[in-house]
Structure formats: structure tokens, C-alpha cells
PDB file of C-alpha atoms and ligand atoms in Angstrom:
ATOM      1  CA  MET R 151       2.254  11.354   9.225  1.00  0.00           C
ATOM      2  CA  ASN R 152       0.753  12.284  12.564  1.00  0.00           C
ATOM      3  CA  ARG R 153      -0.481   9.178  14.267  1.00  0.00           C
ATOM      4  CA  HIS R 154      -3.906  10.725  14.718  1.00  0.00           C
ATOM      5  CA  TYR R 155      -5.953  13.748  13.648  1.00  0.00           C
ATOM      6  CA  LYS R 156      -5.039  16.088  12.122  1.00  0.00           C
ATOM      7  CA  PHE R 157      -3.462  13.812   9.550  1.00  0.00           C
ATOM      8  CA  GLU R 158      -0.826  15.199   7.208  1.00  0.00           C
ATOM      9  CA  ASN R 159       0.535  13.986   3.920  1.00  0.00           C
ATOM     10  CA  LYS R 160       4.245  13.473   4.560  1.00  0.00           C
ATOM     11  CA  PRO R 161       6.555  14.054   1.585  1.00  0.00           C
ATOM     12  CA  LEU R 162       7.677  10.978  -0.306  1.00  0.00           C
ATOM     13  CA  PRO R 163      10.822   9.515   1.334  1.00  0.00           C
ATOM     14  CA  TYR R 164      12.624   9.872  -2.055  1.00  0.00           C
ATOM     15  CA  ALA R 165      12.443  12.105  -5.136  1.00  0.00           C
ATOM     16  CA  TYR R 166       9.467  11.833  -7.489  1.00  0.00           C
ATOM     17  CA  ASP R 167      11.802  10.587 -10.217  1.00  0.00           C
ATOM     18  CA  ALA R 168      13.686   8.138  -7.980  1.00  0.00           C
ATOM     19  CA  ILE R 169      12.112   5.011  -9.443  1.00  0.00           C
ATOM     20  CA  GLU R 170      12.266   5.989 -13.102  1.00  0.00           C
ATOM     21  CA  PRO R 171      12.044   4.284 -15.502  1.00  0.00           C
ATOM     22  CA  TYR R 172       9.915   1.699 -13.693  1.00  0.00           C
ATOM     23  CA  ILE R 173       7.341   4.121 -12.349  1.00  0.00           C
ATOM     24  CA  ASP R 174       7.346   7.542 -13.960  1.00  0.00           C
ATOM     25  CA  THR R 175       7.710  10.913 -12.259  1.00  0.00           C
ATOM     26  CA  LYS R 176       4.273  12.230 -13.221  1.00  0.00           C
ATOM     27  CA  THR R 177       2.528   9.145 -11.887  1.00  0.00           C
ATOM     28  CA  MET R 178       4.378   9.464  -8.577  1.00  0.00           C
ATOM     29  CA  GLU R 179       3.513  13.172  -8.318  1.00  0.00           C
ATOM     30  CA  LEU R 180      -0.170  12.624  -8.997  1.00  0.00           C
ATOM     31  CA  HIS R 181      -0.371   9.481  -6.897  1.00  0.00           C
ATOM     32  CA  HIS R 182       1.203  11.099  -3.844  1.00  0.00           C
ATOM     33  CA  ASP R 183       0.222  14.746  -4.145  1.00  0.00           C
ATOM     34  CA  LYS R 184      -3.309  14.281  -5.471  1.00  0.00           C
ATOM     35  CA  HIS R 185      -4.653  10.806  -4.732  1.00  0.00           C
ATOM     36  CA  LEU R 186      -3.136  10.351  -1.263  1.00  0.00           C
ATOM     37  CA  GLN R 187      -3.702  14.023  -0.434  1.00  0.00           C
ATOM     38  CA  THR R 188      -7.411  13.576  -1.171  1.00  0.00           C
ATOM     39  CA  TYR R 189      -7.669  10.700   1.310  1.00  0.00           C
ATOM     40  CA  VAL R 190      -5.910  12.820   3.941  1.00  0.00           C
ATOM     41  CA  ASP R 191      -8.184  15.819   3.340  1.00  0.00           C
ATOM     42  CA  ASN R 192     -11.322  13.670   3.310  1.00  0.00           C
ATOM     43  CA  LEU R 193     -10.430  11.902   6.547  1.00  0.00           C
ATOM     44  CA  ASN R 194      -9.657  15.161   8.351  1.00  0.00           C
ATOM     45  CA  LYS R 195     -12.965  16.595   7.180  1.00  0.00           C
ATOM     46  CA  LEU R 196     -14.873  13.498   8.319  1.00  0.00           C
ATOM     47  CA  LEU R 197     -13.333  13.659  11.811  1.00  0.00           C
ATOM     48  CA  GLU R 198     -13.728  17.421  12.196  1.00  0.00           C
ATOM     49  CA  ASN R 199     -16.812  17.173  14.410  1.00  0.00           C
ATOM     50  CA  TYR R 200     -15.955  13.941  16.265  1.00  0.00           C
ATOM     51  CA  LEU R 201     -13.555  15.058  18.970  1.00  0.00           C
ATOM     52  CA  TYR R 202     -13.112  11.619  20.573  1.00  0.00           C
ATOM     53  CA  LEU R 203     -12.195  10.061  17.209  1.00  0.00           C
ATOM     54  CA  GLN R 204      -9.486  12.677  16.784  1.00  0.00           C
ATOM     55  CA  GLU R 205      -7.495  10.700  19.390  1.00  0.00           C
ATOM     56  CA  TRP R 206      -7.628   7.498  17.353  1.00  0.00           C
ATOM     57  CA  THR R 207      -4.670   6.398  15.284  1.00  0.00           C
ATOM     58  CA  LEU R 208      -5.020   5.515  11.636  1.00  0.00           C
ATOM     59  CA  GLU R 209      -4.710   1.835  12.506  1.00  0.00           C
ATOM     60  CA  GLN R 210      -7.433   2.106  15.156  1.00  0.00           C
ATOM     61  CA  LEU R 211      -9.774   3.814  12.699  1.00  0.00           C
ATOM     62  CA  VAL R 212      -9.237   0.938  10.268  1.00  0.00           C
ATOM     63  CA  VAL R 213      -9.335  -1.981  12.696  1.00  0.00           C
ATOM     64  CA  TYR R 214     -12.157  -0.776  14.958  1.00  0.00           C
ATOM     65  CA  ALA R 215     -14.406   0.454  12.153  1.00  0.00           C
ATOM     66  CA  ASP R 216     -17.346  -1.389  13.732  1.00  0.00           C
ATOM     67  CA  LEU R 217     -17.197   1.081  16.628  1.00  0.00           C
ATOM     68  CA  LEU R 218     -17.444   4.150  14.403  1.00  0.00           C
ATOM     69  CA  PRO R 219     -20.708   6.113  14.164  1.00  0.00           C
ATOM     70  CA  GLU R 220     -22.692   4.623  11.320  1.00  0.00           C
ATOM     71  CA  GLU R 221     -23.043   7.885   9.414  1.00  0.00           C
ATOM     72  CA  ILE R 222     -19.279   8.146   8.858  1.00  0.00           C
ATOM     73  CA  ARG R 223     -18.246   4.495   9.079  1.00  0.00           C
ATOM     74  CA  THR R 224     -17.841   3.653   5.404  1.00  0.00           C
ATOM     75  CA  PRO R 225     -16.127   6.877   4.311  1.00  0.00           C
ATOM     76  CA  VAL R 226     -13.768   6.745   7.319  1.00  0.00           C
ATOM     77  CA  GLN R 227     -12.884   3.142   6.458  1.00  0.00           C
ATOM     78  CA  ASN R 228     -12.281   4.050   2.814  1.00  0.00           C
ATOM     79  CA  ASN R 229     -10.165   7.133   3.498  1.00  0.00           C
ATOM     80  CA  ALA R 230      -8.223   5.833   6.515  1.00  0.00           C
ATOM     81  CA  GLY R 231      -7.549   2.660   4.545  1.00  0.00           C
ATOM     82  CA  GLY R 232      -6.478   4.775   1.587  1.00  0.00           C
ATOM     83  CA  ILE R 233      -3.904   6.556   3.714  1.00  0.00           C
ATOM     84  CA  TYR R 234      -2.614   3.407   5.397  1.00  0.00           C
ATOM     85  CA  ASN R 235      -2.291   1.523   2.102  1.00  0.00           C
ATOM     86  CA  HIS R 236      -0.635   4.373   0.217  1.00  0.00           C
ATOM     87  CA  GLU R 237       1.880   5.088   2.969  1.00  0.00           C
ATOM     88  CA  PHE R 238       2.751   1.414   2.931  1.00  0.00           C
ATOM     89  CA  TYR R 239       3.114   1.399  -0.842  1.00  0.00           C
ATOM     90  CA  PHE R 240       5.237   4.550  -1.076  1.00  0.00           C
ATOM     91  CA  ASN R 241       7.478   3.492   1.802  1.00  0.00           C
ATOM     92  CA  GLU R 242       8.300   0.128   0.254  1.00  0.00           C
ATOM     93  CA  LEU R 243       9.669   1.677  -2.975  1.00  0.00           C
ATOM     94  CA  GLY R 244      12.663   3.849  -3.825  1.00  0.00           C
ATOM     95  CA  ASN R 245      15.839   1.790  -3.895  1.00  0.00           C
ATOM     96  CA  LEU R 246      16.828   0.500  -7.314  1.00  0.00           C
ATOM     97  CA  GLN R 247      20.155  -1.004  -6.281  1.00  0.00           C
ATOM     98  CA  VAL R 248      18.806  -4.412  -5.311  1.00  0.00           C
ATOM     99  CA  LYS R 249      16.584  -5.985  -7.951  1.00  0.00           C
ATOM    100  CA  GLU R 250      15.355  -9.070  -6.138  1.00  0.00           C
ATOM    101  CA  PRO R 251      14.494 -10.144  -2.586  1.00  0.00           C
ATOM    102  CA  ILE R 252      17.512 -10.788  -0.365  1.00  0.00           C
ATOM    103  CA  GLY R 253      18.391 -12.302   2.972  1.00  0.00           C
ATOM    104  CA  ARG R 254      15.733 -13.710   5.263  1.00  0.00           C
ATOM    105  CA  LEU R 255      12.956 -12.566   2.958  1.00  0.00           C
ATOM    106  CA  ARG R 256      14.508 -14.409   0.036  1.00  0.00           C
ATOM    107  CA  ALA R 257      14.807 -17.542   2.151  1.00  0.00           C
ATOM    108  CA  ALA R 258      11.164 -17.265   3.232  1.00  0.00           C
ATOM    109  CA  ILE R 259      10.051 -16.741  -0.388  1.00  0.00           C
ATOM    110  CA  ASP R 260      12.031 -19.781  -1.507  1.00  0.00           C
ATOM    111  CA  ARG R 261      10.532 -21.768   1.354  1.00  0.00           C
ATOM    112  CA  ASP R 262       6.903 -20.791   0.774  1.00  0.00           C
ATOM    113  CA  PHE R 263       6.727 -20.252  -3.004  1.00  0.00           C
ATOM    114  CA  GLY R 264       9.512 -22.553  -4.215  1.00  0.00           C
ATOM    115  CA  SER R 265      11.604 -19.820  -5.882  1.00  0.00           C
ATOM    116  CA  TYR R 266      11.607 -16.096  -6.642  1.00  0.00           C
ATOM    117  CA  LYS R 267      10.447 -16.909 -10.172  1.00  0.00           C
ATOM    118  CA  LYS R 268       7.402 -18.715  -8.792  1.00  0.00           C
ATOM    119  CA  PHE R 269       6.735 -15.873  -6.334  1.00  0.00           C
ATOM    120  CA  LYS R 270       6.825 -13.400  -9.241  1.00  0.00           C
ATOM    121  CA  ALA R 271       4.371 -15.483 -11.213  1.00  0.00           C
ATOM    122  CA  ALA R 272       2.122 -15.746  -8.152  1.00  0.00           C
ATOM    123  CA  ILE R 273       2.033 -12.036  -7.347  1.00  0.00           C
ATOM    124  CA  GLU R 274       1.505 -11.175 -11.023  1.00  0.00           C
ATOM    125  CA  GLU R 275      -1.387 -13.588 -11.193  1.00  0.00           C
ATOM    126  CA  LYS R 276      -2.926 -12.217  -7.971  1.00  0.00           C
ATOM    127  CA  GLY R 277      -2.435  -8.622  -9.095  1.00  0.00           C
ATOM    128  CA  LEU R 278      -4.129  -9.355 -12.408  1.00  0.00           C
ATOM    129  CA  SER R 279      -6.983 -11.128 -10.646  1.00  0.00           C
ATOM    130  CA  VAL R 280      -8.146  -7.963  -8.851  1.00  0.00           C
ATOM    131  CA  PHE R 281     -11.262  -6.916 -10.755  1.00  0.00           C
ATOM    132  CA  GLY R 282     -11.532  -3.143 -10.703  1.00  0.00           C
ATOM    133  CA  SER R 283      -9.629  -1.343  -7.962  1.00  0.00           C
ATOM    134  CA  GLY R 284      -7.662  -2.868  -5.134  1.00  0.00           C
ATOM    135  CA  TYR R 285      -4.385  -4.348  -4.001  1.00  0.00           C
ATOM    136  CA  ALA R 286      -2.454  -7.564  -3.857  1.00  0.00           C
ATOM    137  CA  TRP R 287      -0.529  -7.908  -0.587  1.00  0.00           C
ATOM    138  CA  LEU R 288       2.356 -10.084   0.421  1.00  0.00           C
ATOM    139  CA  VAL R 289       1.609 -10.886   4.043  1.00  0.00           C
ATOM    140  CA  ALA R 290       2.785 -13.213   6.789  1.00  0.00           C
ATOM    141  CA  GLY R 291       0.303 -15.331   8.669  1.00  0.00           C
ATOM    142  CA  ALA R 292       0.438 -16.063  12.389  1.00  0.00           C
ATOM    143  CA  ALA R 293       2.957 -18.878  11.852  1.00  0.00           C
ATOM    144  CA  GLY R 294       5.255 -16.581   9.839  1.00  0.00           C
ATOM    145  CA  ASN R 295       4.257 -18.224   6.566  1.00  0.00           C
ATOM    146  CA  LEU R 296       4.119 -15.967   3.508  1.00  0.00           C
ATOM    147  CA  GLU R 297       1.049 -15.665   1.341  1.00  0.00           C
ATOM    148  CA  ILE R 298      -0.392 -13.317  -1.257  1.00  0.00           C
ATOM    149  CA  ILE R 299      -3.896 -12.024  -0.714  1.00  0.00           C
ATOM    150  CA  THR R 300      -6.017  -9.552  -2.639  1.00  0.00           C
ATOM    151  CA  MET R 301      -8.202  -6.849  -1.140  1.00  0.00           C
ATOM    152  CA  PRO R 302     -10.748  -4.649  -2.924  1.00  0.00           C
ATOM    153  CA  ASN R 303     -10.654  -0.858  -2.978  1.00  0.00           C
ATOM    154  CA  GLN R 304      -8.910   0.498   0.139  1.00  0.00           C
ATOM    155  CA  GLU R 305      -9.495  -2.394   2.525  1.00  0.00           C
ATOM    156  CA  THR R 306      -6.388  -3.170   4.554  1.00  0.00           C
ATOM    157  CA  PRO R 307      -4.849  -6.475   5.641  1.00  0.00           C
ATOM    158  CA  LEU R 308      -4.888  -5.219   9.250  1.00  0.00           C
ATOM    159  CA  THR R 309      -8.476  -6.452   9.403  1.00  0.00           C
ATOM    160  CA  ARG R 310      -7.356  -9.974   8.450  1.00  0.00           C
ATOM    161  CA  ASN R 311      -5.012 -10.617  11.360  1.00  0.00           C
ATOM    162  CA  VAL R 312      -1.937 -10.899   9.133  1.00  0.00           C
ATOM    163  CA  CYS R 313       1.269  -8.898   9.001  1.00  0.00           C
ATOM    164  CA  PRO R 314       1.649  -6.869   5.786  1.00  0.00           C
ATOM    165  CA  ILE R 315       5.015  -6.983   3.987  1.00  0.00           C
ATOM    166  CA  LEU R 316       4.361  -5.532   0.513  1.00  0.00           C
ATOM    167  CA  ALA R 317       1.430  -3.633  -0.984  1.00  0.00           C
ATOM    168  CA  LEU R 318       0.875  -3.829  -4.733  1.00  0.00           C
ATOM    169  CA  ASP R 319      -1.513  -1.018  -5.652  1.00  0.00           C
ATOM    170  CA  VAL R 320      -3.316  -2.069  -8.830  1.00  0.00           C
ATOM    171  CA  TRP R 321      -5.700   0.866  -9.037  1.00  0.00           C
ATOM    172  CA  GLU R 322      -5.287   2.212 -12.572  1.00  0.00           C
ATOM    173  CA  HIS R 323      -3.983   5.564 -11.267  1.00  0.00           C
ATOM    174  CA  ALA R 324      -0.866   3.684 -10.096  1.00  0.00           C
ATOM    175  CA  TYR R 325       0.216   2.868 -13.653  1.00  0.00           C
ATOM    176  CA  TYR R 326      -2.052   4.175 -16.380  1.00  0.00           C
ATOM    177  CA  LEU R 327       0.120   7.081 -17.612  1.00  0.00           C
ATOM    178  CA  LYS R 328       3.070   4.829 -18.371  1.00  0.00           C
ATOM    179  CA  HIS R 329       1.736   1.324 -18.727  1.00  0.00           C
ATOM    180  CA  TYR R 330      -1.725   2.207 -20.095  1.00  0.00           C
ATOM    181  CA  ASN R 331      -3.990  -0.797 -19.629  1.00  0.00           C
ATOM    182  CA  VAL R 332      -1.152  -3.315 -19.340  1.00  0.00           C
ATOM    183  CA  ARG R 333      -1.225  -4.087 -15.642  1.00  0.00           C
ATOM    184  CA  ALA R 334       1.153  -7.027 -16.041  1.00  0.00           C
ATOM    185  CA  ALA R 335       3.903  -4.720 -17.365  1.00  0.00           C
ATOM    186  CA  TYR R 336       3.389  -2.409 -14.377  1.00  0.00           C
ATOM    187  CA  ILE R 337       3.694  -5.323 -11.949  1.00  0.00           C
ATOM    188  CA  GLU R 338       6.981  -6.390 -13.594  1.00  0.00           C
ATOM    189  CA  ASP R 339       8.302  -2.842 -13.186  1.00  0.00           C
ATOM    190  CA  TRP R 340       6.954  -2.461  -9.650  1.00  0.00           C
ATOM    191  CA  LEU R 341       8.976  -5.510  -8.571  1.00  0.00           C
ATOM    192  CA  LEU R 342      12.116  -3.702  -9.775  1.00  0.00           C
ATOM    193  CA  ALA R 343      11.184  -0.519  -7.869  1.00  0.00           C
ATOM    194  CA  VAL R 344      10.654  -2.286  -4.517  1.00  0.00           C
ATOM    195  CA  ASP R 345      13.272  -1.509  -1.872  1.00  0.00           C
ATOM    196  CA  TRP R 346      14.211  -5.122  -1.127  1.00  0.00           C
ATOM    197  CA  GLU R 347      16.733  -4.119   1.550  1.00  0.00           C
ATOM    198  CA  LYS R 348      14.057  -2.312   3.524  1.00  0.00           C
ATOM    199  CA  THR R 349      11.485  -5.033   2.886  1.00  0.00           C
ATOM    200  CA  ASN R 350      13.945  -7.624   4.188  1.00  0.00           C
ATOM    201  CA  GLN R 351      13.912  -5.766   7.529  1.00  0.00           C
ATOM    202  CA  THR R 352      10.212  -6.532   8.042  1.00  0.00           C
ATOM    203  CA  CYS R 353      10.333  -9.000  10.902  1.00  0.00           C
ATOM    204  CA  CYS R 354       6.993 -10.774  10.790  1.00  0.00           C
ATOM    205  CA  PHE R 355       8.061 -13.729   8.656  1.00  0.00           C
ATOM    206  CA  LEU R 356      10.827 -15.023  10.893  1.00  0.00           C
TER     207      LEU R 356
HETATM  208 MN1  MN3 V 602      -3.183   4.310  -5.273  1.00  0.00          MN
END
């Protein structure tokens, strides 16, 4: 992804079928090539006539939304957030070798949730609590403490002054083809598709 306009939809960092059977190939194709692509196209279109905003990074567009011209503020927030959140989500998946958190992340989860089992229950509960479309995020607060927060639609945790570690997309397009309406089954499978080695390299929970 270019850091500013004109934004591009980078290919997935793994094959569409890389996280079968947990998340199916067709869902990954549609999610990346159609849903994320639409956010990219929309954002580029919105910024077409705002030359100074074409210098802004994705993160700046999200965090400094208050400074955007009113007539494009909400759609820029929605589409820039959609790109940020989806890149985060796709980048955290793709390695099926390690099935559970490891290393420093595991230690931080044990410290702040009591155990991986309790963390699982907590993120499942938070993911199920999102009414309609949105995300549950594992984030680290300023003190490095882990917590799970939910955000509606395409809002991002960057606006909450926390460091994002994992994005759980619970929009129905993320799971409906395989898991139908059973979001809990999708969340179970998503945990097995997370690249825990990569996630353990996030450094904001030290
Ligand atoms: Mn999505």
C-alpha cells in the first residue's frame, strides 16, 4: 500500500487458500478483492480533487478526521478506516503452524486475562457483542496492558490512543459463506488462522 494517495490494494501476503479450512478461499477472495478494493477505490475518488489531502497518510486521514473538509469527512473516515482495518486483519493471518499465542504475547495474555482459555472466552464474548458491523480489537494501553475493545463499522483504534495488536472483523462478509450466521464458530476458526509468531513481534505490550 502506498502511504498516501493514490492508494493501492496490495495483494494478500499469502495465497487465498492459505488459511483453509478455517477461513475459506472464496471468502478471502471476495473480502480482499471486492470489499477492500471498494474502500481503496472510494477513498481515491474522494481525494481526487483535494490535492493537499493527497499528501496525507492513511493514518493521518483517520486520526485527523476533524481537520477534513466537512463535505467529505464521514466518507473519508469510513473508507480510510476500512483500508486500515482490513490491512491489519489480512496481515495478522496466514500462518497455521502455531495454534496459540506464544512468547511475550502469551505471557502478557496470561498476565492480563489469567489464561489463554479466558482470553479466548473474552474475545469471543466481545466479538459476539458487536451489534451489526464492526470489530473487536486486542489492543495495548499506554501502560502496556492488554484489553479487548469493540468498535463499530470501520472506526479504528488509532483514535483511542491505544496500540492495536489484533483485529477481529465481525462484519458478516468476513464469515457468512462458510459459517453462515454462526459468528462464534467463525471466531473460533479465526483464532486458529492468526499468525501468532508475527503477532508476538508486536512490541507495544512490553
Ligand atoms: Mn471486512
